[in-house]
PDB file of N, CA and C in Angstrom:
ATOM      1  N   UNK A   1      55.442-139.165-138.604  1.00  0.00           N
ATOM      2  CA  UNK A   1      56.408-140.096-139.177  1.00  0.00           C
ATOM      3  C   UNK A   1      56.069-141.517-138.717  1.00  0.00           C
ATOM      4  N   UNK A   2      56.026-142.608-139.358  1.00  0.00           N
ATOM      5  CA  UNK A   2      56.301-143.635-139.299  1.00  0.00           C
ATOM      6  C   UNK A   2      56.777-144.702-138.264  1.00  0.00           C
ATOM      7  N   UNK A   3      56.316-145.443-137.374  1.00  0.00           N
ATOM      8  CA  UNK A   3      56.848-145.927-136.655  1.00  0.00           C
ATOM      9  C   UNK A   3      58.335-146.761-137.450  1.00  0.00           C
ATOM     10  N   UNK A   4      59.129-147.052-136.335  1.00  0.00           N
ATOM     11  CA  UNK A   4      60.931-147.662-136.778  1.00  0.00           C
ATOM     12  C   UNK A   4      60.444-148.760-136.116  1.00  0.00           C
ATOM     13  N   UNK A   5      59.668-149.195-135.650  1.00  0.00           N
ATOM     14  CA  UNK A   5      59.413-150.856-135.608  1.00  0.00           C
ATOM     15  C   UNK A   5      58.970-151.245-136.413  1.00  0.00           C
ATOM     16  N   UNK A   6      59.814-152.816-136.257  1.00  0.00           N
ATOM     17  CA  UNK A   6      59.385-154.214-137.416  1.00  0.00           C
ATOM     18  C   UNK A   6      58.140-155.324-137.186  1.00  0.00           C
ATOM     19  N   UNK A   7      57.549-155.315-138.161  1.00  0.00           N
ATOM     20  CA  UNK A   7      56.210-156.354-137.567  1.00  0.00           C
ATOM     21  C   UNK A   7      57.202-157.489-139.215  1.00  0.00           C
ATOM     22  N   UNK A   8      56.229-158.590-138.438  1.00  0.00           N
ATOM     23  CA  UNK A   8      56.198-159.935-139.800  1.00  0.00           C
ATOM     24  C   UNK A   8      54.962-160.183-139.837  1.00  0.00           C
ATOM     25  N   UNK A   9      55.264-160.692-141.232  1.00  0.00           N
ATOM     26  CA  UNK A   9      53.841-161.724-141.673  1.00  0.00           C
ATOM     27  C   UNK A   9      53.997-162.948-142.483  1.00  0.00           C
ATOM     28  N   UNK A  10      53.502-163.889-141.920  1.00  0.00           N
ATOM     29  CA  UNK A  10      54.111-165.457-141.951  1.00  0.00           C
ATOM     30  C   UNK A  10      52.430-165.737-142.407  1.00  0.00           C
ATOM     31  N   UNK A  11      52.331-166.331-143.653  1.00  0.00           N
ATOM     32  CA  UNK A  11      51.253-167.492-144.069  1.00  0.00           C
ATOM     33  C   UNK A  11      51.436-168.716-143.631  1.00  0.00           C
ATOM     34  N   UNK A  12      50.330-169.148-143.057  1.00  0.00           N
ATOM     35  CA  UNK A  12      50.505-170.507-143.220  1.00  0.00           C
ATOM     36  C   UNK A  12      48.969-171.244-143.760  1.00  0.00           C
ATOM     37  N   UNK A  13      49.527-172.376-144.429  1.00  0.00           N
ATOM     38  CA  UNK A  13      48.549-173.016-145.243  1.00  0.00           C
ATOM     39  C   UNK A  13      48.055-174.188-144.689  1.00  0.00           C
ATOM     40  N   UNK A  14      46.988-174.913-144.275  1.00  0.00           N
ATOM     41  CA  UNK A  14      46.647-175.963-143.965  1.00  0.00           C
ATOM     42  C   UNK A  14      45.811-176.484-144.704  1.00  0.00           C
ATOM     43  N   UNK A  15      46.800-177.831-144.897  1.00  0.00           N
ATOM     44  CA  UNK A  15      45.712-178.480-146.551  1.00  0.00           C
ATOM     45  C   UNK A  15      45.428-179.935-145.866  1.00  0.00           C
ATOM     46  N   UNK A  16      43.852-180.026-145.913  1.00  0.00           N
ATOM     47  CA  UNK A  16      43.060-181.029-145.192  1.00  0.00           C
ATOM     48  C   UNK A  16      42.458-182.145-145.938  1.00  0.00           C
ATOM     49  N   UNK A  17      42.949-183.435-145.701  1.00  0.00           N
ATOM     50  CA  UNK A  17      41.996-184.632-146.517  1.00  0.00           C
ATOM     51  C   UNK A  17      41.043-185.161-145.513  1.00  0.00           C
ATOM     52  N   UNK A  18      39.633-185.582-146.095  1.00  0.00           N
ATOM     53  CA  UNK A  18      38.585-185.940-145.067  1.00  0.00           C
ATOM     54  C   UNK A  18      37.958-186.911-146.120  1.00  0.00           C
ATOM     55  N   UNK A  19      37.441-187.830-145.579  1.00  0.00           N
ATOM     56  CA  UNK A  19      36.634-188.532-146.393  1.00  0.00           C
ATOM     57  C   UNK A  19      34.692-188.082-146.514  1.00  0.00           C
ATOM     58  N   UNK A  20      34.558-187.151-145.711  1.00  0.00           N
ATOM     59  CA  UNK A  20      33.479-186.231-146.005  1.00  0.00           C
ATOM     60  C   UNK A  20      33.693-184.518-145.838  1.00  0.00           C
ATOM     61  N   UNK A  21      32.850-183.722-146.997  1.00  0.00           N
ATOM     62  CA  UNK A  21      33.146-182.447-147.102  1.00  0.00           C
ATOM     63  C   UNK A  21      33.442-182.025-145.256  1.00  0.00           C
ATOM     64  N   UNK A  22      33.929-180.968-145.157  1.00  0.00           N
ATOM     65  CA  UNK A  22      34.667-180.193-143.791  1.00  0.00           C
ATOM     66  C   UNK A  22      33.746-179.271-143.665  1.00  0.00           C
ATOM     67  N   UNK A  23      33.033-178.935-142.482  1.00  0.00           N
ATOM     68  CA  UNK A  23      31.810-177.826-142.414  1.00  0.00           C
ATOM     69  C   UNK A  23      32.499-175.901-142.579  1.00  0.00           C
ATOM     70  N   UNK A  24      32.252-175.678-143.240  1.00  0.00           N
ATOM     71  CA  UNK A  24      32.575-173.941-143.234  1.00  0.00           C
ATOM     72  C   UNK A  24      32.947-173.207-141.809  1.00  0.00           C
ATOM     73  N   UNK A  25      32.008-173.939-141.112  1.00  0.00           N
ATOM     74  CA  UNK A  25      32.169-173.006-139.570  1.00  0.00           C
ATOM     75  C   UNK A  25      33.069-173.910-138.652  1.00  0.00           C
ATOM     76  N   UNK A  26      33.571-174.932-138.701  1.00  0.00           N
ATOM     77  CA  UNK A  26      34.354-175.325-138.112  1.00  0.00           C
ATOM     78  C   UNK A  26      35.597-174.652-137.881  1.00  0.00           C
ATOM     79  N   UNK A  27      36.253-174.266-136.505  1.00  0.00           N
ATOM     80  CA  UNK A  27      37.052-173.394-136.340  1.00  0.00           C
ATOM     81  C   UNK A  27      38.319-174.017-136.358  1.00  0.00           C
ATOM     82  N   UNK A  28      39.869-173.152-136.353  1.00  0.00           N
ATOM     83  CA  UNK A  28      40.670-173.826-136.708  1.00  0.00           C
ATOM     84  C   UNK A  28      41.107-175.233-135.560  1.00  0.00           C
ATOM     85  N   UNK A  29      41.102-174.510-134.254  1.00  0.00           N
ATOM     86  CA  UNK A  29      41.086-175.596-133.259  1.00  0.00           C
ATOM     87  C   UNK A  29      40.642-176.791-133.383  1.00  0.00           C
ATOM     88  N   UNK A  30      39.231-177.008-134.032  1.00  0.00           N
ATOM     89  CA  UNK A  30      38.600-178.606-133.998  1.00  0.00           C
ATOM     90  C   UNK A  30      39.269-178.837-135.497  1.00  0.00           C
ATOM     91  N   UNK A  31      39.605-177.761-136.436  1.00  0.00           N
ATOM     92  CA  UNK A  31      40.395-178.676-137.334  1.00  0.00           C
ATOM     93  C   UNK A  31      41.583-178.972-136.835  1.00  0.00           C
ATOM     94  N   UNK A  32      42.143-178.661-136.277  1.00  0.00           N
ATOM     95  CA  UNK A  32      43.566-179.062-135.583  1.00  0.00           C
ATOM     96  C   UNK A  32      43.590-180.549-134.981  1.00  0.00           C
ATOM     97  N   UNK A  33      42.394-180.527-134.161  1.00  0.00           N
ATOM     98  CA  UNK A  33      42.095-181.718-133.087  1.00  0.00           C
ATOM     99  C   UNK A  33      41.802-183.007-133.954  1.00  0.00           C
ATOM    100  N   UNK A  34      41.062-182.182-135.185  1.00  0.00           N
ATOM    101  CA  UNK A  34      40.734-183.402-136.062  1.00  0.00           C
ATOM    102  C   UNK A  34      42.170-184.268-136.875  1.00  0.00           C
ATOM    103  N   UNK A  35      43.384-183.458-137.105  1.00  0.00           N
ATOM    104  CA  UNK A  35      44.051-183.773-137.800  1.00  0.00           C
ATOM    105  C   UNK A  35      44.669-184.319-136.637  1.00  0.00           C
ATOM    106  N   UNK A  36      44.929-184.634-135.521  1.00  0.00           N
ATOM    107  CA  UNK A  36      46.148-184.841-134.832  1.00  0.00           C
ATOM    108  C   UNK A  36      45.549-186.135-134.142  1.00  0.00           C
ATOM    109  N   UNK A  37      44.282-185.987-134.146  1.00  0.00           N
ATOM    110  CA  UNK A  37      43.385-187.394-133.513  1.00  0.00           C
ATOM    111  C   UNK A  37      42.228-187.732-133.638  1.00  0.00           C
ATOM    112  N   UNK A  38      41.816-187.391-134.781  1.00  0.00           N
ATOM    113  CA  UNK A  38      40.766-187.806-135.338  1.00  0.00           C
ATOM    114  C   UNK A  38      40.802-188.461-136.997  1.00  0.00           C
ATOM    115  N   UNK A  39      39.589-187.918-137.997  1.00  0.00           N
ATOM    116  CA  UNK A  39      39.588-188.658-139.174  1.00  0.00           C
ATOM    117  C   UNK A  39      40.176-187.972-140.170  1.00  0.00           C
ATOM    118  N   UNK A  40      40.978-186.848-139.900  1.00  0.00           N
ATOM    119  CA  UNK A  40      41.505-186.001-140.551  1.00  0.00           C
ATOM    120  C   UNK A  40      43.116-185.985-141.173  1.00  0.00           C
ATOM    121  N   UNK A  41      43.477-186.475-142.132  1.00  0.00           N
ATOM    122  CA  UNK A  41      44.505-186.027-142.600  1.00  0.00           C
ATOM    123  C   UNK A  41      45.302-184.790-142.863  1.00  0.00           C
ATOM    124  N   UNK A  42      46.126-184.156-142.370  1.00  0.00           N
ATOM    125  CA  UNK A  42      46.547-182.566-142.683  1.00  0.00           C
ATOM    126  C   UNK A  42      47.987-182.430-142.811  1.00  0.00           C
ATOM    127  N   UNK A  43      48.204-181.479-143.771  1.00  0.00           N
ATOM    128  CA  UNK A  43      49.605-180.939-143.894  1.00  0.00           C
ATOM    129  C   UNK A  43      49.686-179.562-143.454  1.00  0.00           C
ATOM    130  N   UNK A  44      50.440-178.746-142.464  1.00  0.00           N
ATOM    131  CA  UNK A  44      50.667-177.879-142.690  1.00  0.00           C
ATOM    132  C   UNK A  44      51.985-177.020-143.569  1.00  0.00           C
ATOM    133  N   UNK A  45      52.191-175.999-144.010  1.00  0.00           N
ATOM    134  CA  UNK A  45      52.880-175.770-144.600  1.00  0.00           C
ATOM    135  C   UNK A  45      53.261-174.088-144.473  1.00  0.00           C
ATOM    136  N   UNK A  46      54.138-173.046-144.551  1.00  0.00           N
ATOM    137  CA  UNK A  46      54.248-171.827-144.260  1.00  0.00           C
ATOM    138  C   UNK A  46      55.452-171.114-145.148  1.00  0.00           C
ATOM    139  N   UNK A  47      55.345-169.805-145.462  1.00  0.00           N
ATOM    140  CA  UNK A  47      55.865-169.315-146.204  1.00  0.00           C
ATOM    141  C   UNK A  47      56.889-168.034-145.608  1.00  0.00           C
ATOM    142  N   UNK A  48      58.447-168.025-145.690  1.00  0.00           N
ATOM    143  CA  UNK A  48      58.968-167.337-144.681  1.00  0.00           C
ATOM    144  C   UNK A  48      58.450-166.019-144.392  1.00  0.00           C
ATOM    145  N   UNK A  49      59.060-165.487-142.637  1.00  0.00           N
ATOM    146  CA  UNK A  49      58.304-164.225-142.811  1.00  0.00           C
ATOM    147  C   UNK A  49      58.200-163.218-143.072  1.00  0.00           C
ATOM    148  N   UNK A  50      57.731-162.308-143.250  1.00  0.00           N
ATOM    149  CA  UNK A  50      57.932-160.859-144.550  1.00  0.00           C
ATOM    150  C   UNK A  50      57.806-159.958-143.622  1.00  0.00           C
ATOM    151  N   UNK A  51      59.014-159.481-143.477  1.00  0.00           N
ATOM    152  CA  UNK A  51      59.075-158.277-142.846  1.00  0.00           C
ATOM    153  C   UNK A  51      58.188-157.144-143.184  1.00  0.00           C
ATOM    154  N   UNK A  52      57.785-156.177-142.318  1.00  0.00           N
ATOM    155  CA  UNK A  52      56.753-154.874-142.549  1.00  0.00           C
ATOM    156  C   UNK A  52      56.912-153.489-141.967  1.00  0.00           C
ATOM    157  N   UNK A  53      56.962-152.753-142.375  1.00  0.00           N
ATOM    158  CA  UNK A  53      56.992-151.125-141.366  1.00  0.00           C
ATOM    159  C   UNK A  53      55.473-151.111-141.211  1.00  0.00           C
ATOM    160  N   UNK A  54      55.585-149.793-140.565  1.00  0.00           N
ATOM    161  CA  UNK A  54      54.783-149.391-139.596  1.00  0.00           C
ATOM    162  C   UNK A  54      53.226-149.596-140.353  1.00  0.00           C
ATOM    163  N   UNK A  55      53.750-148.665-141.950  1.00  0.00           N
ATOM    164  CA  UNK A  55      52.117-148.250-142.897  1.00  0.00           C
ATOM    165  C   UNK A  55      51.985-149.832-143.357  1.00  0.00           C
ATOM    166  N   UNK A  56      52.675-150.608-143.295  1.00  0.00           N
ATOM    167  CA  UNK A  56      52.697-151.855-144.063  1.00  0.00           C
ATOM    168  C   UNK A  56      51.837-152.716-143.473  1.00  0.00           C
ATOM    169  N   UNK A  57      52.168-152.878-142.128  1.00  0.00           N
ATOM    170  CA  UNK A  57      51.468-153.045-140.904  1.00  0.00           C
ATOM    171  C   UNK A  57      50.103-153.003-140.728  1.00  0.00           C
ATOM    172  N   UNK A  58      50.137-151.421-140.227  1.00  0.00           N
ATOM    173  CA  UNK A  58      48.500-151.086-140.565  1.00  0.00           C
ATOM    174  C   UNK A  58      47.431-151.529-141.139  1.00  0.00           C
ATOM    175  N   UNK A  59      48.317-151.389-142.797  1.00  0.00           N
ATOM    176  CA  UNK A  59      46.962-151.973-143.893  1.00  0.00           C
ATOM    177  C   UNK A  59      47.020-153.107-143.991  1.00  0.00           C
ATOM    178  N   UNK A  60      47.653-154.288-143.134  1.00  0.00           N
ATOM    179  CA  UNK A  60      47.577-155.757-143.308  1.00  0.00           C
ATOM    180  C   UNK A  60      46.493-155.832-141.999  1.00  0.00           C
ATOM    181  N   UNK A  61      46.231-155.057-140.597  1.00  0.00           N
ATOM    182  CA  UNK A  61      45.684-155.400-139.697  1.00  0.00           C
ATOM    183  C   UNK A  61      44.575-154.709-140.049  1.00  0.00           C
ATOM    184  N   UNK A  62      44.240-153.732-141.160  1.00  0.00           N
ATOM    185  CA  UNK A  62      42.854-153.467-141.572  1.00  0.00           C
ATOM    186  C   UNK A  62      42.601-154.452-142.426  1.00  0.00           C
ATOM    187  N   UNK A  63      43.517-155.057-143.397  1.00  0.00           N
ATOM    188  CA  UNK A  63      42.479-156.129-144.225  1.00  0.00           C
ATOM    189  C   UNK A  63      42.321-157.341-143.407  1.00  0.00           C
ATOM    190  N   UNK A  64      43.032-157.424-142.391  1.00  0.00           N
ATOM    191  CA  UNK A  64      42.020-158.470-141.632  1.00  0.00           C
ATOM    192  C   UNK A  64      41.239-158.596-140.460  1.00  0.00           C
ATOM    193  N   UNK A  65      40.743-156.733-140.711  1.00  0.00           N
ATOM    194  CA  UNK A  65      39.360-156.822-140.067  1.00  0.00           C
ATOM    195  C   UNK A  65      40.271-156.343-138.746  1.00  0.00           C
ATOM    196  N   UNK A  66      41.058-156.064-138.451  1.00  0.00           N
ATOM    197  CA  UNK A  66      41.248-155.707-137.066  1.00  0.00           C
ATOM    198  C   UNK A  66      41.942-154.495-136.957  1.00  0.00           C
ATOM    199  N   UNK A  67      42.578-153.971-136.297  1.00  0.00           N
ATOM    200  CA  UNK A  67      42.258-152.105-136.488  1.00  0.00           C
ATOM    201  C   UNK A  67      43.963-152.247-135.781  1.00  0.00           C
ATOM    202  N   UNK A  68      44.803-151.183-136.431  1.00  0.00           N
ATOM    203  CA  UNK A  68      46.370-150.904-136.026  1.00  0.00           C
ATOM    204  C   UNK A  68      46.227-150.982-134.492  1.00  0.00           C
ATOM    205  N   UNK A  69      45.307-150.386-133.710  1.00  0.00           N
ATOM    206  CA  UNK A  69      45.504-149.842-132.310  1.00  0.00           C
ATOM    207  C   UNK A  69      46.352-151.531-131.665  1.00  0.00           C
ATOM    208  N   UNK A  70      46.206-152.508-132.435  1.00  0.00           N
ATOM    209  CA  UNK A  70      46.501-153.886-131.665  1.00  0.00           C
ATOM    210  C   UNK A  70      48.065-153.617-131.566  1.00  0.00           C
ATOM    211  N   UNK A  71      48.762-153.183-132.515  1.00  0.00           N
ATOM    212  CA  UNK A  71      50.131-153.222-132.469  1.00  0.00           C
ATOM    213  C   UNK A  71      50.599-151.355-132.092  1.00  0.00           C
ATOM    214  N   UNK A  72      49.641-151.119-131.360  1.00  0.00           N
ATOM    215  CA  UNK A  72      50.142-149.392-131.010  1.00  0.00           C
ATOM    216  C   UNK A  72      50.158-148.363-131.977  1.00  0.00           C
ATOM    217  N   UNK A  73      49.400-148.227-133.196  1.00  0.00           N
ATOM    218  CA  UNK A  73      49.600-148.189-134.916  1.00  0.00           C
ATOM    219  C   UNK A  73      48.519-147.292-134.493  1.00  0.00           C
ATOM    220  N   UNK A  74      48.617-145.991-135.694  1.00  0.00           N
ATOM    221  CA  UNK A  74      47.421-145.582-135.948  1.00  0.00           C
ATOM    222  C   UNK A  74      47.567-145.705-137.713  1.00  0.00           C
ATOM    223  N   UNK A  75      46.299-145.829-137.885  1.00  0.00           N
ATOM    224  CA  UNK A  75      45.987-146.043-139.610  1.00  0.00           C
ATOM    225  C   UNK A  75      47.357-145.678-140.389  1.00  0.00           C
ATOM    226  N   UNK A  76      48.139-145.098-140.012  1.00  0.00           N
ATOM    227  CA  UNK A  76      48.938-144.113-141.798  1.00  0.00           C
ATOM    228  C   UNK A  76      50.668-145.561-140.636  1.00  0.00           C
ATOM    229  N   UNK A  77      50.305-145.925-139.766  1.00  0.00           N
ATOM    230  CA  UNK A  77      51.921-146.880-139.732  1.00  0.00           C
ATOM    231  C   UNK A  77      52.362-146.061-138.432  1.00  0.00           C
ATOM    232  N   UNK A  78      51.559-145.027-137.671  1.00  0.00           N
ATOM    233  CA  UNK A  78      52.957-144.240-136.986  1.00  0.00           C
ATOM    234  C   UNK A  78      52.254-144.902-135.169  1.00  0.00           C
ATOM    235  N   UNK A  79      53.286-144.465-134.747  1.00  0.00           N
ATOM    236  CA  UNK A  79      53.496-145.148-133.602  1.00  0.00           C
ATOM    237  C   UNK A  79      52.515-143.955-132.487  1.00  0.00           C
ATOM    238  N   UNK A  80      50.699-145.005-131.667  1.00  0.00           N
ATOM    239  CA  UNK A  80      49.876-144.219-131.469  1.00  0.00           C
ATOM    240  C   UNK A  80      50.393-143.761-129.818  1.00  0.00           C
ATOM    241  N   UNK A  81      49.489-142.690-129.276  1.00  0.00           N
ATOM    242  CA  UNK A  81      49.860-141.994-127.845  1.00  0.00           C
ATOM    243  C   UNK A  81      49.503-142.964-126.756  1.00  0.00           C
ATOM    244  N   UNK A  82      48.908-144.167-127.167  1.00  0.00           N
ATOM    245  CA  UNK A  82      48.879-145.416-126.427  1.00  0.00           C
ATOM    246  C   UNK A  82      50.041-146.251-126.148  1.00  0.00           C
ATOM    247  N   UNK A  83      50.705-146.317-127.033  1.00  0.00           N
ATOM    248  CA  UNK A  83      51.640-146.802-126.931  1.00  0.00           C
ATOM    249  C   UNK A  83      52.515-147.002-125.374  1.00  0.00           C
ATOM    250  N   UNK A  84      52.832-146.133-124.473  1.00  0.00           N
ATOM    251  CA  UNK A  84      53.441-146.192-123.282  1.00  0.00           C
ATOM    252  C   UNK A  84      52.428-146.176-122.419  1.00  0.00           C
ATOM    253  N   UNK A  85      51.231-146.644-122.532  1.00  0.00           N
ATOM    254  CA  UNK A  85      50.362-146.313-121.433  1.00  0.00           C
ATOM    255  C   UNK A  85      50.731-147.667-120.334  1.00  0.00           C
ATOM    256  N   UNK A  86      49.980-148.445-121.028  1.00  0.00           N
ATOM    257  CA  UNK A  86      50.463-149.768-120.629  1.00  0.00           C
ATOM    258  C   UNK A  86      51.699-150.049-119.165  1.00  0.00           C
ATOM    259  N   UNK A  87      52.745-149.414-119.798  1.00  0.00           N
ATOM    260  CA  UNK A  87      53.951-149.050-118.805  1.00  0.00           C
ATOM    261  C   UNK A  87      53.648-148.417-117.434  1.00  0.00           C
ATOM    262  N   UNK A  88      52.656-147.759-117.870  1.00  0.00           N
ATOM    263  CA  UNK A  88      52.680-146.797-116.466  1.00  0.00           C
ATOM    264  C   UNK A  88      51.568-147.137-115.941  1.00  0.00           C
ATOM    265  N   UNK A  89      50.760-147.874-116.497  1.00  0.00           N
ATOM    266  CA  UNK A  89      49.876-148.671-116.067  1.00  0.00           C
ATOM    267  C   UNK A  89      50.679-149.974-114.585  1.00  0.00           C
ATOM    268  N   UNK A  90      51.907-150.216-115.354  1.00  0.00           N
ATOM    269  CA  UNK A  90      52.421-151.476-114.847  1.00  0.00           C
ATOM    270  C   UNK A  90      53.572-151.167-113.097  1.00  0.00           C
ATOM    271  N   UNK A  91      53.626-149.861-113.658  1.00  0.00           N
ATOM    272  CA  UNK A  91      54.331-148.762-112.474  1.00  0.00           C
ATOM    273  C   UNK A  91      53.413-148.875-111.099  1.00  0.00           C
ATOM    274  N   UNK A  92      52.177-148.174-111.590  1.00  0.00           N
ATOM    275  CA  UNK A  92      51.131-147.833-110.546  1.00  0.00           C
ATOM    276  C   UNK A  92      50.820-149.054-110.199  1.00  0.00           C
ATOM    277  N   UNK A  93      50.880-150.571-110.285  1.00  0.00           N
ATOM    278  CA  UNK A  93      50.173-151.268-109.745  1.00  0.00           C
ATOM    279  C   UNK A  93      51.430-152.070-108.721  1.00  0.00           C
ATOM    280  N   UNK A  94      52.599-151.698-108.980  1.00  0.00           N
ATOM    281  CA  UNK A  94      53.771-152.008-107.945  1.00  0.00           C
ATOM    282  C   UNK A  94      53.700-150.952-107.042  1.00  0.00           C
ATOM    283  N   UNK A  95      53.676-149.741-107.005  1.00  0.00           N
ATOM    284  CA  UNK A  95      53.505-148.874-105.762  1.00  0.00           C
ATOM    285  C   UNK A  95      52.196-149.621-104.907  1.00  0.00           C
ATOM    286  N   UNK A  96      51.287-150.047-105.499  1.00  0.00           N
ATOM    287  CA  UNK A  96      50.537-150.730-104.534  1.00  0.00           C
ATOM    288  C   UNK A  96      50.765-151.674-103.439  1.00  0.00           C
ATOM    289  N   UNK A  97      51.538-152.305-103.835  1.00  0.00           N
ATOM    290  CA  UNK A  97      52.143-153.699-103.116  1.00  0.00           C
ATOM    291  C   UNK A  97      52.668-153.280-101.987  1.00  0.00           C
TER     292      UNK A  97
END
């Protein structure tokens, strides 16, 4: 079954004026840097956020290339056996102390 947690997904658009073309590989950071203090004009802009279940989830973190395990997900939305590891991960390192 399905994980009962909520993920979002929020677009946001950044529309850039330059007085020369913008290189392809420039990452978003130096476009950022460029718009805020450099020769760059920018608007950002965003679209509210869209709630998602679990399978909804999934197939948005496979189309962008990155795999459910990020949000505890396995492929079909359901909630993976990783999920509580973390926790007890966080247990064992206070008995240390």
């Amino acid at each position: 079954m399905a994980t009962s947690r909520k993920f979002y997904r929020t677009v946001y658009r950044i529309e850039v004026l330059s007085e020369e073309p913008i290189p392809g590989d420039l990452d978003i950071e130096d476009v950022a840097r460029e718009i805020t203090t450099g020769d760059y004009s920018g608007l950002v802009t965003h679209d509210d956020p869209e709630e998602l279940d679990g399978p909804q989830a999934a197939s948005a973190l496979i189309a962008q290339g990155s795999d459910p395990g990020f949000f505890c997900l396995d492929e079909h939305g359901n909630d993976s056996e990783d999920d509580d590891s973390d926790d007890d991960d966080s247990d064992d390192s206070e008995d240390d102390e």
